[in-house]
Amino acid sequence: MTKMLVGKVTDIDIKGSRIVRVGDHEIALFRLSDGEVLAVENKCPHKGGALSEGMVCGSKVHCPLHDWRIDLHTGVVQEPDHGHVVTYEVEVDQSNGSIYLTERSL
Amino acid sequence: MTDIRKKLVLVGNGMAGVRAIEHLLKLSPEAYEITIFGSEPHPNYNRIMLSSVLAGGSSMEEIIINDLEWYHSHGIRLYMGHTITSIDTAKRKVYSDKGIVMPYDELILATGSNPFMLPLPGAEKEGVIAFRDIKDCQIMQETSQSYRKAVVIGGGLLGLEAARGLLHLGMEVSVVHIHPYIMERQLDEPASVMLRKELEEQGMKFLLNKQSEAILGKKRVKGLLFADGEIADADLIVMAVGIKPNVELAQKSGVQTNRGIVVNDYMETNIPGIYAVGECAEHRGIAYGLVAPLYEQGAVLAKRLAGVPTDGYPGSVTSTKLKVSGVDVFSAGQFTERTGTRALRYQDEIEGIYKKLVIQDDQLVGAVLFGDTGDGAQLFSMIKNGENIKGKEKELLLGVSSDALASPKGNRLEGMADDEIICGCNGVSKGTIAEAIQSGGCTSVGQIKACTKASASCGGCKPLVEGLLQLYAGDNVVTVKEGICGCTTLGRDEIVAEIKRMELKTVKEVMNVLEWNTEEGCAKCRPSLNYYLGMLWPEEYIDEKESRITNERYHANIQKDGTYSVVPRIYGGVTSPAELMKIAEVAAKFEVPLVKFTGGQRLDLLGVKKEDLPKMWEELDMPSGHAYGKTLRTVKTCVGSTFCRFGTQDAMGMGIRLEKAFERLNTPGKVKLAVSGCPRNCAEATIKDFGVVAIDGGWELHIGGNGGVHVRATDLLGVVKTDDEVIEWASAFLQYYREQAGWNERTAQWVERVGLDSIKEVLEVRENRLALQERIHTALSVTTDPWKQIVNEPELRKNFEQLSEMKTV
């Protein structure tokens, strides 16, 4: 996946999320309180819950289905649960707020 | 600069004394300049774990409670390997064997106890030791490398632990005991025999009814001679016949001693400024040798020294709960029968379980448990409380946990298979919970929740989790002050009081001021705080949608596949052909996969894509049914007097009126109402949060019902005559619930918790009702229909659409 422009920072609410579809993948973009934008695969490793719908607390999101917590920086599921989700490289052009997304090479 | 703090000296660097110091540092960290003298060349270690060091379960380092860094960081001067030889009580100074002279203002004697060495001829020979400290353990370990035969004198707990350790070190061990059965102080004869058989299977030999006469050998011990002339070969003799309080120093310094150093309820000796705690102290005639009482004494002494009020130490009812070589043994109170007592026994030699309860005047006075000590903690608290157990004796004997008395499933807990699911919401098995308690170190329901997720969702299995905690943790159960979530230790009432007192106005402010331990809270406290703030400041608080749970943020119920469902309001369950046609058209247009009647007399359109939600709402042009929120859901009605031949009142009319009055109201938990037109109660109003049942010439008002997790029938709040009164009482009840209950607490739980009477007391006063009604009007006046709002505001609507669609490059 090459670098692509997906939208503007202001399209995402603080502590909110928006989704991007790439082929048949869904990616959830989150905007944290400090303005940082992070992106992960929109699929909880537990039962496939849409993480974009969850509550953002600090840099973690709570899956709306069963309250699994996922670290948005690393994609790692927090104790007591286990697993991880794919994370994506996000770049924000500070001059105009454009968000660019690149797939992380695993 | 000279230190002007008072000087506190502790003689004895063991568990009891240092524990008192730890407490004191918490209460008053700066009050004293502290010096500690200890005879052993070690920092404070856990003497109870010595046997586990011997048995190979722990290393010497692992049993250290406070390492040298701890003393250093608290500015405590520590003299290890110093024995205090005398006290000058007039000049307030202590003298150590190595020449240290230390003045004191306050002096704590925590000299512990010494092993009692039988004065047998030959007791001074090499290879004769006690089992008391690290040095003894080291000798045992060294001896085991070159010698085979060990004899332990003493068949009490200490002796058996020593024997177990020696077995582990590879020696042959015989336990000599003067009594016909072992551990006679903790067990009755049947339990003792069962224990002995178990230990014999592990390789211990027993020489019972044996009086030791002399220790044989030249320089080193060779054997032990008994009064009956028999001889036991021995390369090592461990004396473990008991301990005696170490009172020598106190005695020669003029401190009053008996068996131990005599103290009052505040751990004060007869000499001002001198205190005693731990095994060396004798309180109301008892010198305790167990840890719990010593810790209790330490806590009282610390308060005394810190100037904190304390009721003093009342003495302890002690229980013994131990694992002797892997066998669980428990006893408490007066467990041998005497005149006036009756006993119940249960003995199962196949499973190796024995239980005995001793009862006097319908009170439990003592108990022995062998092989299964899960009920120990509960029985012990009953012995201490002296509660009346008439009629419950057999249940207690057969091991029904206290939770089980409330839950019919509880007595199955023990027999339940490990793979049986306890928590149905999160699929947590009994085995997983047991493991979390036994090896994960969980000692509270909160910890089990955090560690396994059991009871983290609906909470319905909490009694079972509590039961398992009793079963596996017994005495170690910790009652922690549980905050509303892991981010705080504050409970609901404290939080609400602080928000009011300091006029906190945002979630962030509450978290900062009340010192949350997480940066932005969690999915539990955020919605709670959002609710409390909205309830307290209805006119100025701006609802934080990012702190609402998913369903409430998107005003629809999220389904397992990430789609949503749409439930429009159908007031009182009464619809019309036009409305039905409109719903049907919208469902067809958006290809809704499933259309279903809900349990609350409305229609559910399921499987809707998130991006279609606003469009559907727009087309429906109906208010949200709030089927997703902690708010008023449905008002279920029967046909009532409109058509029904039994109907006494217009149930549908009343239902519609109630629904229109309270729709959109934020409440702690979801609220369901129902109105029945006659006492046949076809609308099932008596399992609703607020149920109204028509009677001839009036209405019955019912509260606190639930047909969900824990079915609960309502309590009757009262009977009123007019429709307006129904609204008045409903308003007052709902507002009082809003103001008093915790977030996510349904009315059924709330009524159970605070009691019907306390609610009635408030609501029966008309001024209260009107004031509450006034406040609920204010709260309702600022609400709007969320669907309409989202449809009309692009800034809200954008969140239902995806940001962009990319073709794969």
CSV table of N, CA, C and O in Angstrom, one decimal, chain A residues 3-104:
chain,number,residue,atom,x,y,z
A,3,LYS,N,1.7,5.4,0.1
A,3,LYS,CA,1.2,6.5,0.9
A,3,LYS,C,0.0,7.2,0.2
A,3,LYS,O,0.0,7.4,-1.0
A,4,MET,N,-1.1,7.4,1.0
A,4,MET,CA,-2.2,8.0,0.4
A,4,MET,C,-2.8,9.1,1.4
A,4,MET,O,-2.8,8.9,2.6
A,5,LEU,N,-3.4,10.1,0.7
A,5,LEU,CA,-4.1,11.1,1.5
A,5,LEU,C,-5.5,10.6,1.9
A,5,LEU,O,-6.3,10.2,1.0
A,6,VAL,N,-5.8,10.6,3.1
A,6,VAL,CA,-7.1,10.1,3.5
A,6,VAL,C,-8.1,11.2,4.0
A,6,VAL,O,-9.3,10.9,4.1
A,7,GLY,N,-7.5,12.3,4.4
A,7,GLY,CA,-8.5,13.4,4.9
A,7,GLY,C,-7.7,14.4,5.7
A,7,GLY,O,-6.5,14.5,5.7
A,8,LYS,N,-8.5,15.2,6.5
A,8,LYS,CA,-7.9,16.2,7.3
A,8,LYS,C,-8.1,15.9,8.8
A,8,LYS,O,-9.0,15.2,9.2
A,9,VAL,N,-7.1,16.4,9.6
A,9,VAL,CA,-7.2,16.2,11.0
A,9,VAL,C,-8.5,16.6,11.6
A,9,VAL,O,-9.1,15.9,12.4
A,10,THR,N,-9.1,17.7,11.1
A,10,THR,CA,-10.3,18.2,11.7
A,10,THR,C,-11.5,17.4,11.3
A,10,THR,O,-12.6,17.5,11.8
A,11,ASP,N,-11.3,16.4,10.4
A,11,ASP,CA,-12.4,15.4,10.1
A,11,ASP,C,-12.7,14.5,11.2
A,11,ASP,O,-13.7,13.8,11.3
A,12,ILE,N,-11.7,14.4,12.1
A,12,ILE,CA,-11.8,13.4,13.3
A,12,ILE,C,-12.0,14.2,14.5
A,12,ILE,O,-11.2,15.1,14.8
A,13,ASP,N,-13.0,13.9,15.3
A,13,ASP,CA,-13.2,14.6,16.6
A,13,ASP,C,-12.1,14.2,17.6
A,13,ASP,O,-11.5,13.1,17.5
A,14,ILE,N,-11.8,15.1,18.5
A,14,ILE,CA,-10.9,14.7,19.6
A,14,ILE,C,-11.5,13.5,20.4
A,14,ILE,O,-12.7,13.5,20.7
A,15,LYS,N,-10.7,12.5,20.7
A,15,LYS,CA,-11.1,11.3,21.3
A,15,LYS,C,-12.2,10.6,20.4
A,15,LYS,O,-13.0,9.8,20.9
A,16,GLY,N,-12.1,10.9,19.1
A,16,GLY,CA,-13.1,10.2,18.2
A,16,GLY,C,-12.3,9.4,17.2
A,16,GLY,O,-11.1,9.3,17.2
A,17,SER,N,-13.1,8.8,16.2
A,17,SER,CA,-12.5,8.0,15.2
A,17,SER,C,-13.3,8.0,13.9
A,17,SER,O,-14.5,8.3,13.9
A,18,ARG,N,-12.6,7.9,12.8
A,18,ARG,CA,-13.2,7.7,11.5
A,18,ARG,C,-12.6,6.5,10.8
A,18,ARG,O,-11.4,6.2,11.1
A,19,ILE,N,-13.3,6.0,9.9
A,19,ILE,CA,-12.7,4.8,9.2
A,19,ILE,C,-12.4,5.1,7.8
A,19,ILE,O,-13.0,5.9,7.1
A,20,VAL,N,-11.5,4.3,7.3
A,20,VAL,CA,-11.1,4.4,5.9
A,20,VAL,C,-11.1,2.9,5.4
A,20,VAL,O,-10.7,2.0,6.1
A,21,ARG,N,-11.7,2.7,4.2
A,21,ARG,CA,-11.7,1.4,3.6
A,21,ARG,C,-10.6,1.3,2.5
A,21,ARG,O,-10.6,2.2,1.6
A,22,VAL,N,-9.8,0.3,2.6
A,22,VAL,CA,-8.8,0.1,1.6
A,22,VAL,C,-9.0,-1.3,1.0
A,22,VAL,O,-8.7,-2.3,1.7
A,23,GLY,N,-9.6,-1.4,-0.1
A,23,GLY,CA,-9.9,-2.7,-0.7
A,23,GLY,C,-11.0,-3.3,0.3
A,23,GLY,O,-12.0,-2.7,0.6
A,24,ASP,N,-10.7,-4.5,0.8
A,24,ASP,CA,-11.6,-5.0,1.8
A,24,ASP,C,-11.2,-4.9,3.2
A,24,ASP,O,-11.6,-5.5,4.1
A,25,HIS,N,-10.2,-4.0,3.4
A,25,HIS,CA,-9.7,-3.7,4.8
A,25,HIS,C,-10.3,-2.5,5.3
A,25,HIS,O,-10.6,-1.5,4.6
A,26,GLU,N,-10.6,-2.5,6.6
A,26,GLU,CA,-11.1,-1.3,7.3
A,26,GLU,C,-10.1,-0.8,8.2
A,26,GLU,O,-9.6,-1.6,9.0
A,27,ILE,N,-9.7,0.4,8.1
A,27,ILE,CA,-8.7,1.0,9.0
A,27,ILE,C,-9.4,2.1,9.9
A,27,ILE,O,-10.1,2.9,9.3
A,28,ALA,N,-9.1,2.1,11.2
A,28,ALA,CA,-9.7,3.1,12.0
A,28,ALA,C,-8.6,4.1,12.4
A,28,ALA,O,-7.5,3.7,12.8
A,29,LEU,N,-9.0,5.4,12.1
A,29,LEU,CA,-8.0,6.4,12.5
A,29,LEU,C,-8.6,7.1,13.8
A,29,LEU,O,-9.8,7.4,13.9
A,30,PHE,N,-7.7,7.3,14.7
A,30,PHE,CA,-8.1,7.9,16.0
A,30,PHE,C,-7.3,9.3,16.2
A,30,PHE,O,-6.2,9.4,15.8
A,31,ARG,N,-8.0,10.2,16.8
A,31,ARG,CA,-7.3,11.4,17.2
A,31,ARG,C,-7.3,11.6,18.7
A,31,ARG,O,-8.4,11.6,19.3
A,32,LEU,N,-6.1,11.5,19.3
A,32,LEU,CA,-6.0,11.6,20.8
A,32,LEU,C,-6.2,13.0,21.3
A,32,LEU,O,-6.2,13.9,20.5
A,33,SER,N,-6.3,13.1,22.6
A,33,SER,CA,-6.5,14.5,23.2
A,33,SER,C,-5.3,15.4,22.8
A,33,SER,O,-5.5,16.6,22.7
A,34,ASP,N,-4.1,14.8,22.7
A,34,ASP,CA,-3.0,15.7,22.4
A,34,ASP,C,-2.9,16.0,20.9
A,34,ASP,O,-1.9,16.5,20.4
A,35,GLY,N,-3.9,15.6,20.1
A,35,GLY,CA,-3.9,15.9,18.7
A,35,GLY,C,-3.2,14.8,17.8
A,35,GLY,O,-3.4,14.8,16.6
A,36,GLU,N,-2.5,13.8,18.5
A,36,GLU,CA,-1.9,12.8,17.7
A,36,GLU,C,-2.9,11.9,17.0
A,36,GLU,O,-4.0,11.6,17.5
A,37,VAL,N,-2.6,11.6,15.7
A,37,VAL,CA,-3.5,10.7,14.9
A,37,VAL,C,-2.8,9.4,14.8
A,37,VAL,O,-1.7,9.3,14.4
A,38,LEU,N,-3.6,8.3,15.1
A,38,LEU,CA,-3.0,7.0,15.0
A,38,LEU,C,-4.0,6.1,14.3
A,38,LEU,O,-5.2,6.4,14.2
A,39,ALA,N,-3.5,5.0,13.6
A,39,ALA,CA,-4.3,4.2,12.8
A,39,ALA,C,-4.1,2.7,13.1
A,39,ALA,O,-2.9,2.3,13.2
A,40,VAL,N,-5.2,2.0,13.2
A,40,VAL,CA,-5.0,0.5,13.4
A,40,VAL,C,-6.1,-0.2,12.6
A,40,VAL,O,-7.1,0.5,12.2
A,41,GLU,N,-5.9,-1.4,12.4
A,41,GLU,CA,-6.9,-2.3,11.7
A,41,GLU,C,-8.2,-2.2,12.5
A,41,GLU,O,-8.1,-2.3,13.7
A,42,ASN,N,-9.3,-2.0,11.9
A,42,ASN,CA,-10.6,-1.8,12.6
A,42,ASN,C,-11.2,-3.1,13.0
A,42,ASN,O,-12.4,-3.4,12.6
A,43,LYS,N,-10.5,-3.9,13.7
A,43,LYS,CA,-11.0,-5.3,14.0
A,43,LYS,C,-10.4,-5.8,15.3
A,43,LYS,O,-9.2,-6.1,15.3
A,44,CYS,N,-11.2,-5.9,16.3
A,44,CYS,CA,-10.6,-6.4,17.6
A,44,CYS,C,-10.3,-7.9,17.4
A,44,CYS,O,-11.1,-8.7,16.8
A,45,PRO,N,-9.1,-8.3,17.9
A,45,PRO,CA,-8.7,-9.7,17.7
A,45,PRO,C,-9.6,-10.7,18.4
A,45,PRO,O,-9.6,-11.9,18.2
A,46,HIS,N,-10.4,-10.2,19.3
A,46,HIS,CA,-11.3,-11.1,20.1
A,46,HIS,C,-12.5,-11.6,19.3
A,46,HIS,O,-12.5,-12.8,18.9
A,47,LYS,N,-13.4,-10.7,18.9
A,47,LYS,CA,-14.5,-11.2,18.2
A,47,LYS,C,-14.8,-10.2,17.0
A,47,LYS,O,-15.9,-10.1,16.5
A,48,GLY,N,-13.7,-9.6,16.5
A,48,GLY,CA,-13.9,-8.7,15.4
A,48,GLY,C,-14.6,-7.4,15.6
A,48,GLY,O,-15.1,-6.8,14.6
A,49,GLY,N,-14.7,-7.0,16.8
A,49,GLY,CA,-15.4,-5.7,17.1
A,49,GLY,C,-14.8,-4.5,16.3
A,49,GLY,O,-13.6,-4.5,16.1
A,50,ALA,N,-15.6,-3.6,16.0
A,50,ALA,CA,-15.1,-2.4,15.3
A,50,ALA,C,-14.5,-1.4,16.3
A,50,ALA,O,-15.3,-0.8,17.1
A,51,LEU,N,-13.2,-1.3,16.3
A,51,LEU,CA,-12.5,-0.5,17.4
A,51,LEU,C,-12.9,1.0,17.2
A,51,LEU,O,-12.9,1.7,18.1
A,52,SER,N,-13.2,1.4,16.0
A,52,SER,CA,-13.6,2.8,15.7
A,52,SER,C,-14.8,3.2,16.5
A,52,SER,O,-15.0,4.4,16.8
A,53,GLU,N,-15.6,2.3,17.0
A,53,GLU,CA,-16.8,2.6,17.7
A,53,GLU,C,-16.5,2.7,19.3
A,53,GLU,O,-17.4,2.9,20.0
A,54,GLY,N,-15.3,2.4,19.6
A,54,GLY,CA,-15.0,2.2,21.1
A,54,GLY,C,-14.6,3.6,21.7
A,54,GLY,O,-14.5,4.6,21.1
A,55,MET,N,-14.5,3.5,23.1
A,55,MET,CA,-14.1,4.7,23.8
A,55,MET,C,-12.6,4.9,23.8
A,55,MET,O,-11.9,3.9,24.1
A,56,VAL,N,-12.2,6.1,23.6
A,56,VAL,CA,-10.7,6.4,23.6
A,56,VAL,C,-10.4,6.9,25.0
A,56,VAL,O,-10.9,7.9,25.4
A,57,CYS,N,-9.4,6.3,25.6
A,57,CYS,CA,-9.0,6.7,26.9
A,57,CYS,C,-7.4,6.8,26.9
A,57,CYS,O,-6.8,5.8,26.8
A,58,GLY,N,-6.9,8.0,26.9
A,58,GLY,CA,-5.5,8.2,26.7
A,58,GLY,C,-5.1,7.7,25.3
A,58,GLY,O,-5.7,8.1,24.4
A,59,SER,N,-4.1,6.8,25.3
A,59,SER,CA,-3.8,6.3,23.9
A,59,SER,C,-4.3,4.8,23.7
A,59,SER,O,-3.7,4.1,23.0
A,60,LYS,N,-5.3,4.5,24.5
A,60,LYS,CA,-5.9,3.2,24.3
A,60,LYS,C,-7.4,3.3,23.9
A,60,LYS,O,-8.0,4.3,24.2
A,61,VAL,N,-7.8,2.2,23.2
A,61,VAL,CA,-9.3,2.2,22.9
A,61,VAL,C,-9.9,1.0,23.5
A,61,VAL,O,-9.3,0.0,23.6
A,62,HIS,N,-11.1,1.2,24.0
A,62,HIS,CA,-11.8,0.0,24.6
A,62,HIS,C,-12.8,-0.5,23.5
A,62,HIS,O,-13.6,0.2,22.9
A,63,CYS,N,-12.6,-1.8,23.1
A,63,CYS,CA,-13.5,-2.4,22.1
A,63,CYS,C,-14.9,-2.3,22.6
A,63,CYS,O,-15.2,-2.6,23.8
A,64,PRO,N,-15.9,-1.9,21.7
A,64,PRO,CA,-17.2,-1.7,22.2
A,64,PRO,C,-18.0,-3.0,22.5
A,64,PRO,O,-19.0,-3.0,23.2
A,65,LEU,N,-17.4,-4.1,22.0
A,65,LEU,CA,-18.2,-5.4,22.2
A,65,LEU,C,-17.9,-6.0,23.6
A,65,LEU,O,-18.9,-6.3,24.3
A,66,HIS,N,-16.7,-6.1,24.0
A,66,HIS,CA,-16.4,-6.8,25.3
A,66,HIS,C,-15.3,-6.1,26.1
A,66,HIS,O,-14.7,-6.7,26.9
A,67,ASP,N,-15.1,-4.8,25.8
A,67,ASP,CA,-14.2,-4.0,26.6
A,67,ASP,C,-12.7,-4.5,26.6
A,67,ASP,O,-12.0,-4.3,27.6
A,68,TRP,N,-12.3,-5.1,25.5
A,68,TRP,CA,-10.8,-5.4,25.4
A,68,TRP,C,-10.2,-4.0,25.2
A,68,TRP,O,-10.7,-3.1,24.5
A,69,ARG,N,-9.0,-3.9,25.7
A,69,ARG,CA,-8.2,-2.6,25.6
A,69,ARG,C,-7.1,-2.7,24.6
A,69,ARG,O,-6.3,-3.7,24.8
A,70,ILE,N,-7.0,-1.9,23.7
A,70,ILE,CA,-5.9,-2.0,22.7
A,70,ILE,C,-5.1,-0.7,22.7
A,70,ILE,O,-5.6,0.4,22.7
A,71,ASP,N,-3.7,-0.8,22.8
A,71,ASP,CA,-2.9,0.3,22.7
A,71,ASP,C,-2.7,0.7,21.3
A,71,ASP,O,-2.3,0.0,20.4
A,72,LEU,N,-3.1,2.0,21.0
A,72,LEU,CA,-3.2,2.4,19.6
A,72,LEU,C,-1.8,2.7,19.0
A,72,LEU,O,-1.6,2.7,17.8
A,73,HIS,N,-0.8,2.9,19.9
A,73,HIS,CA,0.6,3.1,19.4
A,73,HIS,C,1.2,1.8,18.9
A,73,HIS,O,1.7,1.7,17.8
A,74,THR,N,1.0,0.7,19.7
A,74,THR,CA,1.6,-0.6,19.4
A,74,THR,C,0.7,-1.6,18.8
A,74,THR,O,1.1,-2.6,18.2
A,75,GLY,N,-0.6,-1.4,18.9
A,75,GLY,CA,-1.6,-2.4,18.5
A,75,GLY,C,-1.7,-3.6,19.5
A,75,GLY,O,-2.4,-4.5,19.2
A,76,VAL,N,-1.0,-3.5,20.6
A,76,VAL,CA,-1.0,-4.6,21.6
A,76,VAL,C,-2.2,-4.6,22.5
A,76,VAL,O,-2.6,-3.5,23.0
A,77,VAL,N,-2.9,-5.7,22.6
A,77,VAL,CA,-4.0,-5.9,23.5
A,77,VAL,C,-3.5,-5.9,24.9
A,77,VAL,O,-2.5,-6.5,25.2
A,78,GLN,N,-4.2,-5.1,25.8
A,78,GLN,CA,-3.7,-5.0,27.2
A,78,GLN,C,-4.2,-6.2,28.0
A,78,GLN,O,-5.3,-6.8,27.8
A,79,GLU,N,-3.4,-6.5,29.1
A,79,GLU,CA,-3.8,-7.5,30.1
A,79,GLU,C,-5.3,-7.2,30.6
A,79,GLU,O,-5.6,-6.1,30.7
A,80,PRO,N,-6.1,-8.2,31.0
A,80,PRO,CA,-5.8,-9.6,31.0
A,80,PRO,C,-6.0,-10.3,29.7
A,80,PRO,O,-5.9,-11.5,29.6
A,81,ASP,N,-6.2,-9.6,28.6
A,81,ASP,CA,-6.5,-10.2,27.3
A,81,ASP,C,-5.2,-10.2,26.5
A,81,ASP,O,-4.2,-9.5,26.9
A,82,HIS,N,-5.1,-11.0,25.4
A,82,HIS,CA,-3.9,-11.1,24.7
A,82,HIS,C,-4.2,-11.0,23.2
A,82,HIS,O,-5.2,-11.3,22.7
A,83,GLY,N,-3.2,-10.5,22.5
A,83,GLY,CA,-3.3,-10.4,21.0
A,83,GLY,C,-2.8,-9.1,20.5
A,83,GLY,O,-2.3,-8.3,21.3
A,84,HIS,N,-2.9,-8.8,19.2
A,84,HIS,CA,-2.5,-7.5,18.8
A,84,HIS,C,-3.2,-7.2,17.4
A,84,HIS,O,-3.6,-8.2,16.7
A,85,VAL,N,-3.3,-6.0,17.1
A,85,VAL,CA,-3.9,-5.6,15.8
A,85,VAL,C,-2.8,-4.9,15.0
A,85,VAL,O,-1.8,-4.4,15.5
A,86,VAL,N,-3.0,-4.9,13.7
A,86,VAL,CA,-2.1,-4.3,12.8
A,86,VAL,C,-2.1,-2.7,13.0
A,86,VAL,O,-3.2,-2.2,13.1
A,87,THR,N,-1.0,-2.1,13.0
A,87,THR,CA,-1.0,-0.6,13.1
A,87,THR,C,-0.5,-0.1,11.8
A,87,THR,O,0.2,-0.8,11.0
A,88,TYR,N,-0.9,1.2,11.5
A,88,TYR,CA,-0.5,1.8,10.2
A,88,TYR,C,0.3,3.1,10.5
A,88,TYR,O,0.1,3.7,11.5
A,89,GLU,N,1.2,3.4,9.6
A,89,GLU,CA,2.0,4.6,9.7
A,89,GLU,C,1.1,5.8,9.3
A,89,GLU,O,0.4,5.8,8.3
A,90,VAL,N,1.1,6.8,10.2
A,90,VAL,CA,0.3,8.0,9.9
A,90,VAL,C,1.2,9.2,9.9
A,90,VAL,O,2.1,9.4,10.7
A,91,GLU,N,1.0,10.0,8.8
A,91,GLU,CA,1.8,11.3,8.8
A,91,GLU,C,0.8,12.4,8.7
A,91,GLU,O,-0.2,12.3,7.9
A,92,VAL,N,1.0,13.5,9.5
A,92,VAL,CA,0.1,14.6,9.4
A,92,VAL,C,1.0,15.8,8.9
A,92,VAL,O,2.0,16.1,9.5
A,93,ASP,N,0.5,16.4,7.8
A,93,ASP,CA,1.2,17.6,7.3
A,93,ASP,C,0.7,18.8,8.2
A,93,ASP,O,-0.5,19.2,8.1
A,94,GLN,N,1.6,19.3,9.0
A,94,GLN,CA,1.2,20.3,10.0
A,94,GLN,C,0.8,21.6,9.4
A,94,GLN,O,0.0,22.4,10.0
A,95,SER,N,1.2,21.8,8.1
A,95,SER,CA,0.8,23.1,7.5
A,95,SER,C,-0.6,23.2,7.1
A,95,SER,O,-1.3,24.2,7.2
A,96,ASN,N,-1.2,22.0,6.7
A,96,ASN,CA,-2.6,22.0,6.2
A,96,ASN,C,-3.5,21.0,6.9
A,96,ASN,O,-4.6,20.9,6.6
A,97,GLY,N,-2.9,20.2,7.8
A,97,GLY,CA,-3.7,19.2,8.5
A,97,GLY,C,-4.0,17.9,7.7
A,97,GLY,O,-4.9,17.1,8.1
A,98,SER,N,-3.4,17.7,6.5
A,98,SER,CA,-3.6,16.6,5.7
A,98,SER,C,-3.1,15.3,6.4
A,98,SER,O,-2.0,15.3,7.0
A,99,ILE,N,-3.9,14.2,6.4
A,99,ILE,CA,-3.4,12.9,7.0
A,99,ILE,C,-3.1,12.0,5.9
A,99,ILE,O,-3.8,11.7,4.9
A,100,TYR,N,-1.8,11.4,6.0
A,100,TYR,CA,-1.4,10.4,5.0
A,100,TYR,C,-1.2,9.1,5.7
A,100,TYR,O,-0.8,9.0,6.9
A,101,LEU,N,-1.6,8.1,5.0
A,101,LEU,CA,-1.6,6.7,5.6
A,101,LEU,C,-0.7,5.8,4.8
A,101,LEU,O,-0.7,5.8,3.6
A,102,THR,N,0.2,5.0,5.5
A,102,THR,CA,1.0,4.0,4.8
A,102,THR,C,0.9,2.7,5.6
A,102,THR,O,0.9,2.7,6.8
A,103,GLU,N,0.9,1.6,4.9
A,103,GLU,CA,0.9,0.3,5.6
A,103,GLU,C,2.2,0.1,6.2
A,103,GLU,O,3.3,0.3,5.6
A,104,ARG,N,2.2,-0.4,7.4
A,104,ARG,CA,3.5,-0.8,8.0
A,104,ARG,C,4.0,-2.1,7.4
A,104,ARG,O,3.2,-3.0,7.3
